[in-house]
Amino acid sequence: MEFFVDNLAPIMFINLIVFLLLGFPVAFSLAANGILYGLVAIELGMMQPALFQALPQRVLGIVSNDTLLAVPFFTLMGLILERSGMAEDLLETVGQLFGPIRGGLAIAVVLVGAMLAATTGVVSASVISMGLISLPIMLRYGYDRRLATGVIAASGTLSQIIPPSLVLIILADQLGRSIGDMYRGAMVPGLLLAGGYITYVLIMTLIKPTSAPALPEEARIYVKEDGSRGLRSLLVLTLIASVVSYFATQYYFSEHTQIPVDEKVVISLMAWGLTALAIALVNKLLGLGLLSEIAERVTFVMMPPLFLIFLVLGTIFIGVATPTEGGAMGAVGALVMAVSRGRFSWSLLRQAMDTTTKLSCFVVFILVGSTVFSLSFRGINGDIWVEHLLRGLPGGEWGFLIVVSLLTFFLAFFLDFFELAFIIVPLIGPVADKMGIDLIWFGVLLAVNMQTSFMHPPFGFALFYLRSVAPKDDYHDRVTGKLIPRVSTGDIYWGSVPFICIQLIMVAAVMVFPSMVTHYKDDIQMVDPSTVDFGTENVYGSDSYGGADDAGSGFR
């Protein structure tokens, strides 16, 4: 009994892991363990019964948390966009743009995955869309199965690190930090991760050219009568828009000198996009014929998603809207895009709202269960046990970060990012804070690490999503008529391994180069405390309007 009392906290945590491995629902496993061990602790005199009286207030606090409103807004936005056909148009257009080079289709998948991540933020939508559209084309033209499946699954997981990611919202809430700062900090690692995927594809085209062949000429749609692709007019359009954007923004920045770097980038990109779209619209409406077909297609297909990204992330970065308000505007913008494309229907809206409601309830139930568990765990001093365990590791801060990263990586084999965020982060976050670690940087480090949970064989959700749409049997291609062999589960699993390695390299890079994340506070205006005038010299010797009283000093 003495051993049981002294080790109640680790026994409680191990019991939770056993429940999860047995397949019990996460929310109910957390809540049941919290209530069970809370009652045991009360019986043993280790916890006061009055502590459970705080539960109703904590649950109400979760339900009334404005920050978590961003979750249903971004989910609804992503689902509407996924069902409105935006992914299909992006993949077709970008695929035609990069297809004629080796590995072009795979590069297009990565670029579209990054754009979908910045608009939808939903892994399942990205992986399933790209699996249905891109995988048959890549198989048709001879792509290596492992490379094709790996790049699709990995590009879909960019939704977890490129804002507006749901996992970043949850991590910011659990760590008690600003979602906007978390978004700023995660942007560079997310874009570098996409760049790492493209680099791997290019390396594969050099090592094994047959693994990622170029799109054959008969498959190229946007070709002019003289045989050219019309890229010159696209290049000219890009240069003109860039020049106009540069001079317009320089004038604006000269009038507003105290603008942070991220706001400058957002405004510059917005000006560039508006200029390109305006030129394309004038050319189309007046029938000038100055732009090639591919130039018009790229402009009209890619600009609306870029405007939606500005509507969501841009307004957050420049301080016009909170993340919750940005999510609401994004959901409205997605509805407008669906209507403008003629894809909106009440059936679409009903399906999107139904899925959004289920996911939001899923998050809230896990958070309630996590609150019950953490209340009892802290009541029996489990937080102190975790702190002593982690702070006593050799190597100090580096030892803590390495152990936490390894723990997160191995738990990701069995748990998804929601479960990791609600179970692990409340335990290790306070320890990181006491060690003086920047929690935004720590949160982004965890997010990049948790991203691997979608790619881990055998339980990676991105692999499951891709398996559901990949061909399970041999089939005849509808375009070429050739017999295409099926994609095996082994192909999908082995294809994910190189991209997991790239994700782990990014974890190490974020750890070694924290400035990749901490740039978010470079533009914060620091105040020298010695220059602050609190105006307290004559507080007690003045009336409520600042005038001196009759006595000149003292209390009234």
Coordinates of C-alpha atoms in Angstrom, one line a residue:
M1 CA 0.0 0.0 0.0
E2 CA 2.9 2.4 0.8
F3 CA 4.3 1.7 -2.7
F4 CA 0.9 2.3 -4.2
V5 CA 0.5 5.7 -2.4
D6 CA 4.0 6.9 -3.3
N7 CA 3.7 6.0 -7.0
L8 CA 0.0 6.8 -7.6
A9 CA 0.8 9.4 -10.2
P10 CA 2.9 7.1 -12.5
I11 CA 0.4 4.3 -12.0
M12 CA -2.4 6.6 -13.1
F13 CA -0.5 7.6 -16.2
I14 CA 0.5 4.0 -17.1
N15 CA -3.1 3.0 -16.6
L16 CA -4.2 5.6 -19.1
I17 CA -1.7 4.4 -21.7
V18 CA -3.0 0.8 -21.2
F19 CA -6.6 2.0 -21.7
L20 CA -5.7 3.7 -24.9
L21 CA -3.7 0.8 -26.3
L22 CA -6.7 -1.5 -25.6
G23 CA -8.8 0.7 -27.9
F24 CA -11.0 2.6 -25.5
P25 CA -12.2 6.0 -26.7
V26 CA -9.7 8.7 -25.7
A27 CA -12.2 11.1 -24.1
F28 CA -13.8 8.4 -21.9
S29 CA -10.4 6.9 -21.0
L30 CA -9.2 10.3 -19.8
A31 CA -12.4 11.1 -17.8
A32 CA -12.7 7.6 -16.3
N33 CA -9.1 7.5 -15.2
G34 CA -9.5 11.0 -13.7
I35 CA -12.6 10.2 -11.7
L36 CA -11.4 6.7 -10.7
Y37 CA -8.0 7.9 -9.3
G38 CA -9.5 11.0 -7.9
L39 CA -11.9 8.9 -5.8
V40 CA -8.9 6.6 -4.8
A41 CA -6.9 9.7 -3.8
I42 CA -9.8 11.0 -1.7
E43 CA -10.1 7.7 0.0
L44 CA -6.4 7.6 0.8
G45 CA -6.5 11.2 2.1
M46 CA -4.2 12.5 -0.7
M47 CA -6.8 14.8 -2.2
Q48 CA -9.6 16.9 -0.8
P49 CA -13.2 16.1 -2.1
A50 CA -13.8 19.8 -2.6
L51 CA -11.3 19.8 -5.5
F52 CA -13.9 18.0 -7.6
Q53 CA -16.3 20.9 -7.1
A54 CA -14.1 22.8 -9.6
L55 CA -15.0 20.5 -12.4
P56 CA -18.3 22.2 -13.5
Q57 CA -16.6 25.5 -13.7
R58 CA -13.7 24.1 -15.7
V59 CA -16.1 22.4 -18.2
L60 CA -18.1 25.7 -18.6
G61 CA -14.8 27.4 -19.2
I62 CA -14.1 25.0 -22.1
V63 CA -17.5 25.5 -23.7
S64 CA -17.2 29.3 -23.4
N65 CA -13.6 29.5 -24.7
D66 CA -13.6 31.9 -27.7
T67 CA -10.3 30.6 -29.0
L68 CA -11.7 27.1 -29.7
L69 CA -14.4 28.7 -31.9
A70 CA -11.7 28.9 -34.6
V71 CA -11.8 25.0 -34.8
P72 CA -15.3 24.7 -36.3
F73 CA -14.8 27.8 -38.5
F74 CA -11.6 26.5 -40.2
T75 CA -13.1 23.0 -40.4
L76 CA -16.2 24.3 -42.2
M77 CA -14.1 26.4 -44.5
G78 CA -11.9 23.5 -45.5
L79 CA -14.8 21.1 -46.1
I80 CA -16.7 23.6 -48.3
L81 CA -13.5 24.3 -50.4
E82 CA -12.8 20.6 -50.7
R83 CA -16.3 19.9 -52.0
S84 CA -16.4 23.0 -54.3
G85 CA -13.8 21.5 -56.7
M86 CA -11.0 23.9 -55.9
A87 CA -8.5 21.1 -55.4
E88 CA -9.3 19.6 -58.8
D89 CA -8.7 22.9 -60.6
L90 CA -5.5 23.6 -58.8
L91 CA -4.1 20.1 -59.4
E92 CA -4.9 20.2 -63.1
T93 CA -3.5 23.7 -63.6
V94 CA -0.3 23.4 -61.6
G95 CA 0.2 19.9 -63.0
Q96 CA 0.0 21.3 -66.6
L97 CA 2.4 24.1 -65.6
F98 CA 5.1 21.8 -64.1
G99 CA 4.2 18.5 -65.8
P100 CA 6.7 18.9 -68.8
I101 CA 9.7 18.7 -66.4
R102 CA 10.8 15.5 -64.7
G103 CA 9.0 15.1 -61.4
G104 CA 6.7 17.9 -62.4
L105 CA 3.5 16.1 -61.3
A106 CA 5.0 15.4 -57.9
I107 CA 6.1 19.0 -57.5
A108 CA 2.6 20.1 -58.4
V109 CA 1.2 17.8 -55.7
V110 CA 3.5 19.5 -53.1
L111 CA 2.6 23.0 -54.2
V112 CA -1.1 22.3 -54.3
G113 CA -0.8 20.5 -50.9
A114 CA 0.7 23.7 -49.5
M115 CA -2.0 25.8 -50.9
L116 CA -4.7 23.5 -49.7
A117 CA -3.0 23.5 -46.2
A118 CA -3.2 27.3 -46.2
T119 CA -6.9 27.2 -47.1
T120 CA -8.5 24.0 -45.9
G121 CA -6.3 23.0 -42.9
V122 CA -7.9 19.5 -43.1
V123 CA -5.6 16.5 -43.7
S124 CA -8.3 14.1 -44.9
A125 CA -9.6 16.5 -47.5
S126 CA -6.2 17.2 -48.9
V127 CA -5.0 13.5 -49.1
I128 CA -8.3 12.2 -50.5
S129 CA -8.6 14.9 -53.1
M130 CA -5.0 14.5 -54.3
G131 CA -5.2 10.7 -54.1
L132 CA -8.3 10.7 -56.3
I133 CA -7.1 13.2 -58.8
S134 CA -3.3 12.9 -59.0
L135 CA -2.5 9.3 -58.2
P136 CA -4.2 7.9 -61.4
I137 CA -2.4 10.4 -63.6
M138 CA 1.0 9.6 -61.9
L139 CA 0.4 5.9 -62.3
R140 CA -0.7 6.4 -65.9
Y141 CA 2.6 8.0 -66.9
G142 CA 4.9 5.6 -65.1
Y143 CA 5.7 7.2 -61.7
D144 CA 7.2 5.0 -59.1
R145 CA 4.4 3.8 -56.7
R146 CA 6.3 4.5 -53.5
L147 CA 7.3 8.0 -54.6
A148 CA 3.8 8.8 -55.9
T149 CA 2.0 7.6 -52.7
G150 CA 4.6 9.1 -50.4
V151 CA 4.5 12.6 -51.9
I152 CA 0.6 12.6 -51.8
A153 CA 0.4 11.5 -48.2
A154 CA 3.2 13.8 -47.1
S155 CA 1.8 16.9 -48.9
G156 CA -1.6 16.3 -47.3
T157 CA 0.0 16.4 -43.8
L158 CA 1.3 20.0 -44.5
S159 CA -2.2 21.0 -43.3
Q160 CA -1.0 20.3 -39.7
I161 CA 2.0 22.7 -39.8
I162 CA 1.1 25.4 -42.3
P163 CA -1.5 27.9 -40.8
P164 CA -4.5 27.8 -40.4
S165 CA -3.7 24.4 -38.8
L166 CA -6.1 23.0 -36.2
V167 CA -3.3 21.4 -34.3
L168 CA -1.7 24.9 -33.9
I169 CA -4.9 26.2 -32.5
I170 CA -5.1 23.4 -29.9
L171 CA -1.4 23.7 -29.0
A172 CA -1.8 27.5 -28.5
D173 CA -4.8 26.9 -26.3
Q174 CA -3.1 24.2 -24.2
L175 CA 0.1 26.3 -23.8
G176 CA -1.7 29.5 -23.1
R177 CA -0.2 31.4 -25.9
S178 CA -1.5 33.6 -28.8
I179 CA -2.7 31.7 -31.9
G180 CA -1.5 34.5 -34.1
D181 CA 2.0 34.2 -32.7
M182 CA 1.9 30.4 -33.2
Y183 CA 0.8 30.9 -36.8
R184 CA 3.7 33.3 -37.4
G185 CA 6.2 31.0 -35.8
A186 CA 5.0 27.9 -37.8
M187 CA 5.0 29.6 -41.2
V188 CA 8.7 29.3 -42.0
P189 CA 9.1 25.6 -40.9
G190 CA 6.0 24.7 -42.8
L191 CA 7.2 26.3 -46.1
L192 CA 10.7 24.8 -45.6
L193 CA 9.1 21.4 -45.1
A194 CA 7.3 21.8 -48.4
G195 CA 10.6 22.8 -50.0
G196 CA 12.2 19.7 -48.5
Y197 CA 9.6 17.5 -50.2
I198 CA 10.3 19.2 -53.6
T199 CA 14.1 18.8 -53.0
Y200 CA 13.6 15.1 -52.4
V201 CA 11.6 14.8 -55.6
L202 CA 14.3 16.6 -57.6
I203 CA 17.0 14.4 -56.1
M204 CA 15.0 11.3 -57.1
T205 CA 14.7 12.5 -60.7
L206 CA 18.5 12.7 -60.8
I207 CA 19.2 9.4 -59.1
K208 CA 16.4 7.4 -60.8
P209 CA 14.9 9.4 -63.8
T210 CA 12.4 6.7 -64.6
S211 CA 10.8 7.1 -61.1
A212 CA 9.3 10.5 -62.0
P213 CA 9.1 11.0 -65.8
A214 CA 7.9 14.2 -67.5
L215 CA 4.4 14.5 -68.8
P216 CA 4.3 13.3 -72.4
E217 CA 3.4 15.8 -75.2
E218 CA 0.1 14.3 -75.9
A219 CA -1.0 14.9 -72.3
R220 CA -0.2 18.6 -72.4
I221 CA -3.5 20.6 -72.8
Y222 CA -2.5 24.2 -72.9
V223 CA -0.4 24.3 -76.1
K224 CA -0.5 27.2 -78.7
E225 CA -0.8 26.6 -82.5
D226 CA 3.0 27.2 -82.9
G227 CA 3.7 24.4 -80.4
S228 CA 4.8 26.7 -77.6
R229 CA 3.2 26.5 -74.2
G230 CA 2.6 30.2 -73.7
L231 CA 4.9 30.6 -70.7
R232 CA 6.4 33.8 -72.0
S233 CA 3.2 35.8 -71.5
L234 CA 2.9 34.2 -68.0
L235 CA 6.4 35.4 -67.2
V236 CA 5.7 38.9 -68.5
L237 CA 2.5 39.0 -66.5
T238 CA 4.3 38.0 -63.4
L239 CA 7.1 40.6 -63.9
I240 CA 4.6 43.4 -64.6
A241 CA 2.5 42.5 -61.5
S242 CA 5.7 42.3 -59.4
V243 CA 6.9 45.8 -60.6
V244 CA 3.6 47.4 -59.9
S245 CA 3.3 45.7 -56.5
Y246 CA 6.8 46.8 -55.6
F247 CA 6.3 50.5 -56.3
A248 CA 2.8 50.6 -54.8
T249 CA 3.9 49.0 -51.6
Q250 CA 7.1 51.0 -51.3
Y251 CA 4.9 54.2 -51.3
Y252 CA 2.7 52.7 -48.7
F253 CA 5.6 51.6 -46.5
S254 CA 7.2 55.0 -46.7
E255 CA 4.1 56.5 -45.2
H256 CA 3.8 53.7 -42.6
T257 CA 7.3 53.0 -41.3
Q258 CA 6.5 50.8 -38.3
I259 CA 5.2 47.8 -40.2
P260 CA 6.4 44.3 -39.2
V261 CA 8.0 42.1 -41.8
D262 CA 5.2 39.6 -42.0
E263 CA 2.7 42.4 -42.6
K264 CA 4.9 43.7 -45.4
V265 CA 5.0 40.3 -47.0
V266 CA 1.2 39.9 -46.8
I267 CA 0.5 43.4 -48.3
S268 CA 3.1 42.9 -51.1
L269 CA 1.6 39.5 -52.1
M270 CA -1.9 41.0 -52.0
A271 CA -0.9 43.9 -54.3
W272 CA 0.8 41.5 -56.6
G273 CA -2.2 39.2 -56.9
L274 CA -4.7 42.1 -57.4
T275 CA -2.5 43.5 -60.2
A276 CA -2.2 40.2 -62.0
L277 CA -5.9 39.5 -61.7
A278 CA -6.8 43.0 -62.9
I279 CA -4.6 42.6 -66.0
A280 CA -6.1 39.1 -66.8
L281 CA -9.7 40.4 -66.4
V282 CA -9.1 43.4 -68.6
N283 CA -7.5 41.2 -71.2
K284 CA -10.4 38.7 -71.1
L285 CA -13.2 41.3 -71.1
L286 CA -11.8 43.4 -73.9
G287 CA -10.6 40.3 -75.9
L288 CA -7.1 41.7 -76.3
G289 CA -5.5 38.3 -76.6
L290 CA -2.3 39.4 -74.9
L291 CA -2.2 36.4 -72.5
S292 CA -1.8 32.8 -73.4
E293 CA -4.4 30.2 -72.3
I294 CA -2.2 28.8 -69.6
A295 CA -1.4 32.3 -68.3
E296 CA -5.1 33.1 -68.0
R297 CA -5.8 29.7 -66.4
V298 CA -3.1 30.1 -63.8
T299 CA -4.3 33.5 -62.9
F300 CA -8.0 32.7 -62.6
V301 CA -7.5 29.4 -60.8
M302 CA -4.7 30.4 -58.3
M303 CA -5.7 34.0 -57.4
P304 CA -9.0 33.2 -55.6
P305 CA -7.3 30.8 -53.1
L306 CA -4.6 33.3 -52.6
F307 CA -7.2 36.0 -51.8
L308 CA -8.8 33.5 -49.3
I309 CA -5.4 33.0 -47.7
F310 CA -5.1 36.7 -47.3
L311 CA -8.6 37.0 -46.0
V312 CA -7.7 34.4 -43.3
L313 CA -4.0 34.7 -42.5
G314 CA -3.4 38.2 -43.8
T315 CA -6.0 39.8 -41.6
I316 CA -4.6 37.9 -38.6
F317 CA -0.9 38.8 -39.4
I318 CA -1.7 42.5 -39.9
G319 CA -3.8 42.6 -36.8
V320 CA -7.1 43.4 -38.3
A321 CA -8.8 40.2 -37.1
T322 CA -8.3 37.6 -34.4
P323 CA -7.9 34.0 -35.4
T324 CA -11.5 33.3 -34.6
E325 CA -12.7 36.2 -36.7
G326 CA -10.3 35.2 -39.4
G327 CA -11.8 31.7 -39.4
A328 CA -15.3 33.2 -39.7
M329 CA -14.3 35.3 -42.6
G330 CA -12.6 32.3 -44.2
A331 CA -15.8 30.2 -43.9
V332 CA -17.8 33.0 -45.5
G333 CA -15.2 33.4 -48.2
A334 CA -15.3 29.7 -48.9
L335 CA -19.1 29.9 -49.3
V336 CA -18.7 32.8 -51.7
M337 CA -16.2 30.8 -53.8
A338 CA -18.5 27.8 -53.9
V339 CA -21.4 30.0 -55.1
S340 CA -19.2 31.8 -57.7
R341 CA -18.0 28.5 -59.1
G342 CA -21.6 27.1 -59.3
R343 CA -20.7 24.3 -56.9
F344 CA -22.8 25.4 -54.0
S345 CA -25.9 23.3 -52.9
W346 CA -27.8 22.8 -49.8
S347 CA -26.6 19.1 -49.8
L348 CA -23.0 20.4 -49.8
L349 CA -23.7 22.8 -46.9
R350 CA -25.5 20.1 -44.9
Q351 CA -22.7 17.6 -45.3
A352 CA -20.0 20.1 -44.4
M353 CA -21.9 21.3 -41.3
D354 CA -22.6 17.7 -40.2
T355 CA -18.9 16.8 -40.4
T356 CA -17.9 20.1 -38.7
T357 CA -20.3 19.4 -35.9
K358 CA -18.9 15.9 -35.4
L359 CA -15.3 17.1 -35.3
S360 CA -16.0 20.0 -33.0
C361 CA -17.8 17.7 -30.6
F362 CA -14.9 15.3 -30.8
V363 CA -12.5 18.0 -29.8
V364 CA -14.7 19.3 -26.9
F365 CA -15.2 15.8 -25.5
I366 CA -11.5 15.1 -25.5
L367 CA -10.8 18.4 -23.9
V368 CA -13.4 17.8 -21.2
G369 CA -11.9 14.4 -20.5
S370 CA -8.4 15.9 -20.4
T371 CA -9.6 18.5 -17.9
V372 CA -11.0 15.7 -15.6
F373 CA -7.7 13.8 -15.9
S374 CA -5.5 16.8 -15.3
L375 CA -7.5 17.9 -12.3
S376 CA -7.0 14.6 -10.5
F377 CA -3.4 14.2 -11.8
R378 CA -2.5 17.6 -10.3
G379 CA -4.4 16.8 -7.2
I380 CA -2.1 13.8 -6.5
N381 CA 1.0 16.0 -7.4
G382 CA 1.4 14.2 -10.7
D383 CA 2.6 17.5 -12.2
I384 CA 5.4 17.7 -9.6
W385 CA 6.4 14.0 -10.4
V386 CA 6.6 14.9 -14.2
E387 CA 8.6 18.0 -13.5
H388 CA 11.1 16.2 -11.3
L389 CA 11.3 13.4 -13.8
L390 CA 12.0 15.7 -16.8
R391 CA 14.1 18.3 -15.0
G392 CA 16.3 15.6 -13.6
L393 CA 17.3 14.4 -17.0
P394 CA 21.0 14.7 -17.9
G395 CA 21.8 17.5 -20.4
G396 CA 19.5 20.1 -18.9
E397 CA 17.3 21.9 -21.5
W398 CA 18.8 19.9 -24.4
G399 CA 18.2 16.6 -22.6
F400 CA 14.6 17.7 -21.9
L401 CA 14.0 18.6 -25.5
I402 CA 15.5 15.4 -26.9
V403 CA 13.5 13.1 -24.5
V404 CA 10.3 15.0 -25.2
S405 CA 10.8 14.8 -29.0
L406 CA 11.6 11.1 -28.8
L407 CA 8.6 10.5 -26.5
T408 CA 6.3 12.4 -28.9
F409 CA 7.7 10.6 -31.9
F410 CA 7.1 7.1 -30.5
L411 CA 3.7 7.9 -29.0
A412 CA 2.7 9.2 -32.5
F413 CA 2.8 5.5 -33.7
F414 CA -0.3 4.9 -31.6
L415 CA -2.0 8.3 -31.0
D416 CA -3.1 11.0 -33.4
F417 CA -2.2 14.7 -32.9
F418 CA -5.4 15.6 -31.0
E419 CA -4.7 12.9 -28.4
L420 CA -1.1 13.9 -28.1
A421 CA -2.0 17.6 -27.7
F422 CA -4.5 16.9 -25.0
I423 CA -2.5 14.2 -23.1
I424 CA 1.1 15.1 -23.4
V425 CA 1.2 18.9 -23.7
P426 CA -0.6 19.7 -20.4
L427 CA 2.1 17.6 -18.6
I428 CA 5.3 18.9 -20.4
G429 CA 4.2 22.5 -21.1
P430 CA 4.5 23.8 -17.5
V431 CA 7.9 22.1 -17.2
A432 CA 9.1 23.8 -20.4
D433 CA 7.8 27.2 -19.1
K434 CA 9.7 26.8 -15.8
M435 CA 12.9 26.0 -17.7
G436 CA 12.6 29.3 -19.6
I437 CA 11.8 27.7 -23.0
D438 CA 9.9 29.9 -25.4
L439 CA 6.5 28.2 -25.5
I440 CA 5.7 29.3 -29.1
W441 CA 8.9 27.7 -30.3
F442 CA 8.2 24.7 -28.1
G443 CA 4.7 24.4 -29.6
V444 CA 5.9 24.6 -33.2
L445 CA 8.6 22.0 -32.4
L446 CA 5.9 19.7 -31.1
A447 CA 3.6 20.4 -34.1
V448 CA 6.3 19.4 -36.6
N449 CA 6.9 16.2 -34.5
M450 CA 3.2 15.4 -34.2
Q451 CA 2.9 15.8 -38.0
T452 CA 4.7 12.4 -38.2
S453 CA 1.7 10.8 -36.5
F454 CA -0.2 11.0 -39.8
M455 CA 2.7 9.2 -41.7
H456 CA 3.7 6.5 -39.2
P457 CA 3.0 2.9 -40.4
P458 CA 0.9 1.1 -39.4
F459 CA -1.6 3.6 -37.9
G460 CA -0.9 6.8 -39.9
F461 CA -4.2 8.4 -40.7
A462 CA -2.9 9.9 -44.0
L463 CA -1.9 6.4 -45.1
F464 CA -5.4 5.2 -44.2
Y465 CA -7.0 8.0 -46.2
L466 CA -4.7 7.3 -49.2
R467 CA -5.4 3.5 -48.9
S468 CA -9.1 4.2 -49.1
V469 CA -8.8 5.8 -52.6
A470 CA -5.8 4.1 -54.1
P471 CA -6.6 1.2 -56.5
K472 CA -6.8 -2.1 -54.7
D473 CA -6.9 -4.2 -57.9
D474 CA -5.3 -4.1 -61.3
Y475 CA -7.3 -1.9 -63.7
H476 CA -7.3 -0.7 -67.3
D477 CA -6.5 3.0 -67.6
R478 CA -9.4 4.9 -69.2
V479 CA -7.1 7.1 -71.3
T480 CA -4.3 4.9 -72.5
G481 CA -6.1 1.5 -72.1
K482 CA -3.0 0.1 -70.5
L483 CA -3.2 -2.4 -67.6
I484 CA -2.1 -0.5 -64.4
P485 CA -1.0 -2.7 -61.5
R486 CA -2.7 -2.1 -58.2
V487 CA -1.1 0.0 -55.4
S488 CA -0.3 -2.3 -52.4
T489 CA -0.4 -1.3 -48.8
G490 CA 3.3 -2.0 -48.7
D491 CA 3.9 0.6 -51.4
I492 CA 2.1 3.2 -49.4
Y493 CA 3.9 2.3 -46.1
W494 CA 7.4 2.2 -47.7
G495 CA 6.7 5.4 -49.7
S496 CA 6.1 7.3 -46.4
V497 CA 9.5 6.4 -44.9
P498 CA 11.6 9.0 -46.8
F499 CA 9.1 11.8 -46.0
I500 CA 9.1 10.8 -42.3
C501 CA 12.9 11.2 -42.4
I502 CA 12.5 14.7 -43.9
Q503 CA 10.0 15.6 -41.1
L504 CA 12.5 14.4 -38.5
I505 CA 15.2 16.5 -40.1
M506 CA 12.9 19.5 -39.8
V507 CA 12.4 18.7 -36.1
A508 CA 16.1 18.7 -35.6
A509 CA 16.4 22.0 -37.7
V510 CA 13.8 23.7 -35.6
M511 CA 15.6 22.6 -32.4
V512 CA 19.1 23.7 -33.6
F513 CA 17.9 26.9 -35.3
P514 CA 15.2 28.4 -33.1
S515 CA 15.3 31.7 -35.0
M516 CA 13.2 29.9 -37.7
V517 CA 10.3 30.2 -35.2
T518 CA 11.3 33.0 -32.8
H519 CA 11.3 35.6 -35.7
Y520 CA 7.7 36.2 -34.7
K521 CA 8.8 38.5 -31.8
D522 CA 11.5 40.4 -33.8
D523 CA 9.0 43.2 -34.5
I524 CA 7.7 43.5 -31.0
Q525 CA 8.3 47.0 -29.7
M526 CA 10.2 46.7 -26.4
V527 CA 9.6 49.3 -23.8
D528 CA 12.3 50.5 -21.4
P529 CA 10.8 50.4 -17.9
S530 CA 12.9 53.4 -16.8
T531 CA 11.2 55.6 -19.3
V532 CA 7.7 54.8 -18.2
D533 CA 5.9 57.6 -16.3
F534 CA 3.1 56.2 -14.2
G535 CA 1.9 59.7 -13.1
T536 CA 1.9 58.8 -9.4
E537 CA 3.8 61.8 -8.0
N538 CA 0.7 63.7 -6.9
V539 CA -1.9 61.1 -6.8
Y540 CA -3.0 61.6 -3.3
G541 CA -2.7 65.3 -3.4
S542 CA -5.1 66.0 -6.4
D543 CA -8.8 65.7 -6.9
S544 CA -10.4 63.4 -9.4
Y545 CA -9.8 65.9 -12.2
G546 CA -6.1 66.4 -11.6
G547 CA -6.3 69.7 -9.7
A548 CA -4.6 70.2 -6.3
D549 CA -6.8 69.8 -3.2
D550 CA -7.0 72.4 -0.5
A551 CA -4.4 70.8 1.6
G552 CA -2.1 70.2 -1.3
S553 CA -1.3 66.7 -0.2
G554 CA -2.5 63.8 1.8
F555 CA -5.8 61.8 1.7
R556 CA -9.2 63.3 1.6

